[in-house]
Short mmCIF file of C-alpha atoms in Angstrom, two decimals:
data_model
loop_
_atom_site.label_atom_id
_atom_site.label_comp_id
_atom_site.label_asym_id
_atom_site.label_seq_id
_atom_site.Cartn_x
_atom_site.Cartn_y
_atom_site.Cartn_z
CA MET A 28 110.00 93.95 144.92
CA SER A 29 106.69 95.63 144.23
CA ASP A 30 103.49 93.69 143.63
CA ALA A 31 102.70 95.89 140.62
CA SER A 32 102.17 94.17 137.27
CA PHE A 33 102.95 95.18 133.71
CA ALA A 34 101.99 94.50 130.13
CA PHE A 35 104.27 94.66 127.10
CA LEU A 36 102.98 95.19 123.55
CA VAL A 37 104.43 93.26 120.59
CA HIS A 38 103.46 92.87 116.95
CA PRO A 39 104.46 90.55 114.07
CA ARG A 40 107.64 91.81 112.43
CA ALA A 41 108.59 91.84 108.74
CA HIS A 42 107.94 88.10 108.28
CA LEU A 43 104.49 87.44 109.70
CA ALA A 44 104.25 83.63 109.73
CA PRO A 45 107.33 82.92 111.90
CA ASP A 46 106.27 85.54 114.48
CA LEU A 47 102.69 84.32 114.65
CA GLY A 48 104.14 80.85 115.09
CA LEU A 49 105.55 82.11 118.39
CA VAL A 50 101.93 82.41 119.56
CA TRP A 51 100.98 78.90 118.36
CA ALA A 52 103.45 76.76 116.40
CA PRO A 53 101.03 75.60 113.61
CA LEU A 54 100.45 79.23 112.62
CA ALA A 55 103.99 79.34 111.18
CA ARG A 56 102.82 77.07 108.33
CA VAL A 57 100.22 79.48 106.96
CA PRO A 58 101.37 81.25 103.73
CA GLU A 59 102.55 84.82 104.27
CA ARG A 60 100.14 86.38 101.77
CA TYR A 61 97.09 85.19 103.78
CA TYR A 62 98.41 86.80 106.95
CA ASP A 63 99.15 90.03 105.08
CA LEU A 64 95.56 90.21 103.80
CA ALA A 65 93.96 89.17 107.10
CA LEU A 66 95.92 91.64 109.23
CA ARG A 67 95.17 94.49 106.86
CA LYS A 68 91.48 93.83 106.32
CA LEU A 69 90.05 92.11 109.40
CA PRO A 70 89.25 93.96 112.66
CA LEU A 71 91.39 91.59 114.72
CA ARG A 72 91.51 92.33 118.43
CA PRO A 73 94.66 92.51 120.53
CA PHE A 74 95.06 89.58 122.87
CA THR A 75 97.29 88.29 125.67
CA MET A 76 99.76 85.84 124.11
CA ALA A 77 101.93 84.98 127.11
CA ALA A 78 102.26 85.34 130.87
CA VAL A 79 105.52 86.70 132.26
CA HIS A 80 107.24 85.17 135.31
CA ILE A 81 110.36 86.58 136.98
CA ASP A 82 111.97 85.09 140.09
CA GLY A 83 109.15 82.53 140.26
CA ARG A 84 106.34 85.11 140.36
CA ARG A 85 103.85 86.08 137.70
CA VAL A 86 104.56 89.76 137.14
CA GLY A 87 103.09 90.60 133.76
CA ARG A 88 101.75 89.64 130.35
CA ILE A 89 102.63 90.10 126.69
CA VAL A 90 99.85 91.57 124.54
CA MET A 91 99.89 90.95 120.79
CA VAL A 92 98.89 93.79 118.46
CA PRO A 93 97.71 91.92 115.33
CA TYR A 94 99.24 94.31 112.81
CA GLY A 95 102.58 93.67 111.06
CA ALA A 96 105.60 95.93 110.86
CA ARG A 97 104.91 97.01 107.30
CA HIS A 98 101.25 97.61 108.11
CA LEU A 99 102.20 99.88 111.04
CA LEU A 100 104.61 101.89 108.90
CA GLU A 101 102.33 102.11 105.86
CA ASP A 102 99.15 103.01 107.77
CA PRO A 103 100.27 104.62 111.06
CA VAL A 104 96.81 106.04 111.76
CA GLU A 105 95.24 102.58 111.82
CA GLY A 106 98.31 101.25 113.60
CA ARG A 107 98.01 103.86 116.31
CA ALA A 108 94.36 102.98 116.81
CA ARG A 109 95.25 99.32 117.22
CA VAL A 110 97.97 100.16 119.75
CA HIS A 111 95.51 102.23 121.76
CA ARG A 112 93.12 99.26 121.81
CA ALA A 113 95.93 97.05 123.04
CA VAL A 114 96.61 99.49 125.88
CA ASP A 115 92.91 99.18 126.76
CA VAL A 116 93.40 95.40 127.01
CA ALA A 117 96.39 95.93 129.33
CA ALA A 118 94.50 98.36 131.54
CA ARG A 119 91.45 96.09 131.83
CA ALA A 120 93.75 93.23 132.82
CA GLY A 121 94.97 95.28 135.78
CA ALA A 122 98.43 96.23 134.53
CA ASP A 123 99.99 99.20 136.31
CA VAL A 124 102.37 100.02 133.46
CA VAL A 125 102.49 99.13 129.77
CA GLY A 126 105.57 99.03 127.59
CA LEU A 127 105.57 99.76 123.85
CA GLY A 128 107.54 97.18 121.92
CA ALA A 129 109.20 97.80 118.56
CA LEU A 130 107.04 99.85 116.13
CA THR A 131 104.14 100.30 118.58
CA ALA A 132 106.36 103.05 119.99
CA THR A 133 107.03 104.53 116.54
CA VAL A 134 103.39 104.91 115.51
CA THR A 135 102.46 106.50 118.85
CA ARG A 136 105.33 109.02 118.54
CA GLY A 137 107.25 107.33 121.29
CA GLY A 138 104.08 107.03 123.38
CA LEU A 139 103.25 110.74 123.24
CA SER A 140 99.80 109.96 121.81
CA LEU A 141 99.09 108.11 125.08
CA THR A 142 100.00 110.90 127.48
CA GLY A 143 96.32 111.48 128.27
CA ARG A 144 95.93 108.02 129.82
CA THR A 145 95.48 108.23 133.57
CA ASP A 146 94.41 104.60 134.10
CA ILE A 147 97.81 103.11 133.27
CA GLY A 148 101.41 104.24 133.08
CA VAL A 149 103.13 104.10 129.69
CA THR A 150 106.78 103.80 128.73
CA ASN A 151 108.38 103.32 125.34
CA GLY A 152 111.35 101.42 126.79
CA ASN A 153 113.83 103.66 125.05
CA ALA A 154 115.72 104.83 128.16
CA PHE A 155 116.93 101.36 129.07
CA THR A 156 117.41 100.47 125.40
CA ALA A 157 119.73 103.46 125.07
CA ALA A 158 121.55 102.47 128.28
CA THR A 159 121.98 98.89 127.10
CA VAL A 160 123.16 99.81 123.59
CA ASP A 161 125.60 102.32 125.06
CA SER A 162 127.02 99.64 127.36
CA GLN A 163 127.29 97.12 124.52
CA ALA A 164 128.95 99.67 122.21
CA ARG A 165 131.54 100.60 124.81
CA ARG A 166 132.44 96.95 125.39
CA LEU A 167 132.79 96.43 121.63
CA LEU A 168 134.95 99.50 121.36
CA ASP A 169 137.22 98.02 124.01
CA GLY A 170 137.54 94.81 121.95
CA LEU A 171 135.58 92.71 124.44
CA ASP A 172 132.38 90.62 124.16
CA GLY A 173 134.03 87.57 122.66
CA LEU A 174 135.17 89.30 119.48
CA ASN A 175 138.84 88.70 120.35
CA GLY A 176 140.14 85.79 118.40
CA LEU A 177 137.05 85.32 116.24
CA ASN A 178 138.23 84.12 112.83
CA GLY A 179 141.77 84.88 113.91
CA THR A 180 141.05 88.56 114.49
CA ALA A 181 142.43 89.86 117.80
CA GLY A 182 140.94 92.89 119.47
CA VAL A 183 138.83 93.83 116.45
CA LEU A 184 137.90 97.37 117.45
CA ALA A 185 140.67 97.96 119.92
CA THR A 186 143.18 97.79 117.04
CA ALA A 187 141.03 99.18 114.22
CA GLY A 188 139.93 102.44 115.76
CA ARG A 189 137.08 104.17 117.51
CA ARG A 190 135.09 105.57 114.61
CA VAL A 191 131.36 105.10 115.23
CA ALA A 192 128.32 105.60 112.98
CA VAL A 193 124.82 105.76 114.45
CA VAL A 194 122.08 105.04 111.90
CA GLY A 195 118.75 106.44 113.04
CA ALA A 196 120.57 109.02 115.13
CA SER A 197 117.72 111.52 115.11
CA GLY A 198 115.27 108.99 116.53
CA SER A 199 114.31 108.47 120.14
CA VAL A 200 116.93 105.85 121.01
CA GLY A 201 119.48 107.06 118.47
CA ALA A 202 119.65 110.58 119.85
CA ALA A 203 120.14 109.34 123.40
CA VAL A 204 122.82 106.81 122.39
CA SER A 205 124.65 109.48 120.42
CA GLU A 206 124.74 111.79 123.41
CA LEU A 207 125.83 108.98 125.74
CA LEU A 208 128.71 107.95 123.44
CA ALA A 209 129.83 111.55 123.04
CA ALA A 210 129.66 112.31 126.77
CA ASP A 211 133.26 111.43 127.64
CA GLY A 212 134.87 112.34 124.31
CA GLY A 213 136.40 108.89 123.98
CA LEU A 214 135.65 108.41 120.28
CA ASP A 215 137.86 109.26 117.30
CA HIS A 216 134.84 110.23 115.23
CA LEU A 217 131.03 110.07 115.38
CA SER A 218 128.92 109.93 112.23
CA LEU A 219 125.21 110.74 112.74
CA ILE A 220 122.96 109.34 110.01
CA ALA A 221 119.20 109.77 109.61
CA ARG A 222 116.61 111.08 107.16
CA SER A 223 115.91 114.36 108.98
CA ARG A 224 118.81 116.76 108.44
CA PRO A 225 117.40 119.54 110.70
CA ARG A 226 117.13 117.11 113.62
CA LEU A 227 120.63 115.81 112.92
CA GLU A 228 121.97 119.37 112.92
CA ALA A 229 120.29 120.04 116.29
CA LEU A 230 121.77 116.81 117.73
CA ALA A 231 125.23 117.64 116.41
CA GLU A 232 125.01 121.07 118.02
CA ARG A 233 124.16 119.49 121.40
CA ILE A 234 127.30 117.34 121.33
CA ALA A 235 129.56 119.89 119.67
CA GLY A 236 133.09 120.04 121.07
CA ARG A 237 133.01 116.60 122.67
CA VAL A 238 133.91 114.47 119.64
CA PRO A 239 134.57 115.17 115.94
CA THR A 240 131.14 114.75 114.34
CA THR A 241 129.68 114.63 110.85
CA ILE A 242 126.07 114.22 109.76
CA GLY A 243 124.51 112.60 106.70
CA THR A 244 121.21 111.39 105.27
CA ASP A 245 122.39 108.26 103.48
CA LEU A 246 124.41 105.15 104.34
CA ASN A 247 127.54 106.19 102.52
CA GLY A 248 128.90 107.44 105.85
CA LEU A 249 129.21 103.82 107.05
CA ALA A 250 132.28 103.25 104.87
CA GLU A 251 134.53 105.01 107.41
CA ALA A 252 133.08 103.45 110.59
CA ASP A 253 134.67 100.74 112.69
CA LEU A 254 131.46 100.27 114.65
CA VAL A 255 127.98 100.77 113.10
CA ILE A 256 125.02 101.04 115.46
CA LEU A 257 121.62 100.46 113.87
CA LEU A 258 118.64 102.14 115.58
CA THR A 259 116.12 102.86 112.82
CA ALA A 260 112.39 102.24 112.52
CA SER A 261 112.27 100.24 109.29
CA ALA A 262 110.87 96.89 108.19
CA ASP A 263 113.76 96.27 105.78
CA ALA A 264 117.35 95.05 105.92
CA LEU A 265 118.91 98.41 105.04
CA VAL A 266 122.62 97.64 105.32
CA ARG A 267 124.28 96.17 102.22
CA PRO A 268 127.72 94.57 102.00
CA ASP A 269 129.13 97.53 100.05
CA HIS A 270 128.14 99.99 102.79
CA LEU A 271 130.64 98.65 105.35
CA ALA A 272 134.31 99.21 106.00
CA PRO A 273 136.72 96.22 106.12
CA ASP A 274 136.40 94.31 109.42
CA ALA A 275 133.50 96.50 110.56
CA VAL A 276 131.37 95.47 113.50
CA VAL A 277 127.62 96.10 113.30
CA LEU A 278 125.52 96.37 116.48
CA ASP A 279 121.96 95.84 115.23
CA ALA A 280 119.47 96.94 117.90
CA THR A 281 116.49 97.17 115.55
CA GLN A 282 113.24 95.20 115.51
CA PRO A 283 112.50 94.34 112.74
CA ARG A 284 116.20 93.89 111.97
CA ASN A 285 118.10 96.13 109.58
CA THR A 286 120.56 93.31 108.80
CA ALA A 287 120.04 89.93 107.17
CA PRO A 288 122.14 86.77 107.62
CA ASP A 289 123.23 86.83 103.99
CA LEU A 290 125.26 89.94 104.78
CA LEU A 291 127.80 87.59 106.38
CA GLU A 292 128.00 85.47 103.22
CA ALA A 293 129.08 88.47 101.13
CA ARG A 294 131.26 89.98 103.89
CA PRO A 295 132.86 87.27 106.07
CA ASP A 296 135.15 89.94 107.54
CA VAL A 297 132.14 91.71 109.08
CA ARG A 298 130.72 90.90 112.53
CA VAL A 299 127.01 91.46 113.28
CA VAL A 300 126.11 91.60 116.98
CA ASP A 301 122.55 91.50 118.27
CA GLY A 302 121.90 94.73 120.18
CA GLY A 303 119.57 95.84 122.94
CA ILE A 304 119.23 92.38 124.56
CA VAL A 305 119.28 91.96 128.33
CA SER A 306 119.86 88.95 130.59
CA ILE A 307 117.14 88.12 133.15
CA PRO A 308 118.03 84.52 134.13
CA SER A 309 114.79 83.77 135.99
CA LEU A 310 112.55 85.11 133.20
CA ARG A 311 110.01 82.58 131.93
CA LEU A 312 107.15 83.08 129.47
CA THR A 313 104.19 80.72 129.31
CA GLY A 314 101.79 80.55 126.39
CA GLY A 315 104.10 82.13 123.80
CA ASP A 316 107.53 83.69 123.50
CA LEU A 317 109.51 86.59 122.04
CA GLY A 318 111.78 84.50 119.84
CA LEU A 319 114.69 84.76 122.28
CA SER A 320 116.22 81.97 124.35
CA HIS A 321 115.18 81.56 128.00
CA GLY A 322 116.46 84.26 130.29
CA ARG A 323 116.91 86.87 127.57
CA ALA A 324 114.69 89.86 126.81
CA TYR A 325 114.70 93.03 124.78
CA ALA A 326 115.78 96.09 126.75
CA CYS A 327 112.46 97.88 126.14
CA PHE A 328 110.69 94.91 127.76
CA ALA A 329 113.20 94.99 130.61
CA GLU A 330 112.51 98.69 131.23
CA THR A 331 108.82 97.96 131.64
CA ALA A 332 109.56 95.13 134.05
CA LEU A 333 111.98 97.31 136.04
CA LEU A 334 109.33 99.98 136.50
CA ALA A 335 106.70 97.51 137.67
CA LEU A 336 109.06 95.58 139.98
CA THR A 337 110.17 98.80 141.69
CA GLY A 338 106.66 100.22 142.14
CA HIS A 339 106.82 103.04 139.61
CA THR A 340 103.50 104.82 139.00
CA GLY A 341 102.46 107.00 136.08
CA HIS A 342 104.19 107.49 132.75
CA PHE A 343 107.95 107.19 132.40
CA CYS A 344 109.70 107.53 129.06
CA LEU A 345 107.59 109.19 126.36
CA GLY A 346 109.24 110.60 123.26
CA VAL A 347 113.03 111.00 123.41
CA PRO A 348 114.54 109.75 126.70
CA THR A 349 116.47 112.27 128.73
CA LEU A 350 119.90 111.43 130.10
CA GLU A 351 118.32 111.73 133.55
CA GLN A 352 115.83 108.97 132.64
CA VAL A 353 118.67 106.81 131.33
CA ALA A 354 120.57 107.28 134.62
CA HIS A 355 117.40 106.54 136.63
CA VAL A 356 116.58 103.27 134.89
CA ARG A 357 120.22 102.23 135.16
CA ALA A 358 119.93 102.79 138.90
CA LEU A 359 116.78 100.65 139.00
CA ALA A 360 118.64 97.87 137.18
CA ALA A 361 121.48 98.13 139.70
CA ASP A 362 118.97 97.80 142.55
CA LEU A 363 117.65 94.57 140.97
CA ALA A 364 121.05 93.26 139.89
CA HIS A 365 120.35 89.98 141.70
CA LEU A 366 117.72 89.33 138.99
CA GLY A 367 120.04 90.24 136.12
CA PHE A 368 119.01 93.24 133.99
CA THR A 369 122.51 93.42 132.48
CA PRO A 370 123.51 93.26 128.81
CA ALA A 371 123.24 89.63 127.67
CA GLU A 372 126.20 87.64 126.43
CA PRO A 373 126.67 88.60 122.79
CA THR A 374 124.99 86.75 119.95
CA SER A 375 124.85 87.12 116.19
CA PHE A 376 121.46 86.41 114.67
CA GLY A 377 120.60 84.60 117.87
CA ARG A 378 123.67 82.36 117.92
CA PRO A 379 126.53 82.63 120.44
CA LEU A 380 129.13 84.95 118.98
CA ALA A 381 131.91 82.40 119.43
CA THR A 382 130.15 80.09 116.93
CA ALA A 383 128.93 82.81 114.59
CA ALA A 384 131.93 82.81 112.29
CA THR A 385 129.80 80.74 109.92
CA VAL A 386 126.64 82.14 108.39
CA PRO A 387 123.52 81.49 110.54
CA ALA A 388 121.01 79.04 109.12
#
């Protein structure tokens, strides 16, 4: 493995107090409204919140951008400035590559606003996220991942069909996942859903002839899907119970999440699977955490680690990942397979899928 180091940028998600409690537990007790005001108004500086250890070695750090998900989406100019300052922190700390977590990628246009940096490599993590979501989706479509027998349902998707809807299909990860799923023509139908119709039309043209495809700009298209893949940049739980087909499976790879636990109360027939999560058994964080159990990481984080551990220099994935970049980062993961870097065992709202038939607390 290389001796290069990395930094990974994070920010508080839709609920500020719980995420800031990951930095220091007492912070979770501060009322939400105070955080909202402080993060909007105060010139808070980015800071290192955790050290990253893999295979017993310190290989990186996690840098907190003190700006919430809604703040980033509502004021992307200020959000972008704060992300750039966090990249400065990473560079001064000696990181060779920095990864953009969650909406730090969105407000920098997938990292394109950082292309002028020559002091540090930048990646948005979307190539390995697309690879991981594609792998998870294919296993779900084959009726695997522990769904068999859950609540008495055998082979959920294997028997229901292979109709897939990708929400956020025109985005960086969504476009790549759509192309990956269409590559072998193994689907019955692919529904591409996003706000930008021209970009959807361009994507549909690229995959034309490989799978029957429709496009749409609202969530009504979910009613015909056996598998729904969520890949949007939103701070809200977008998917309602009435959007989904009977016995649908939802693969939610968004941060902040586009699903809420109460969805399962209204629709006990529906399965929600946490998407874009990778297993790295020797991963340990000291000083803070990402809200995942030990040995698990988001795929965008894993991409940053893969690049550093294999000695990559310069920028990697900026903007929409190419299929060549997806193949390359998959090859890097294969080279480091002894460390993991494979899709994690499935969970639903952080709980093992086999015990997720009841609504998460």
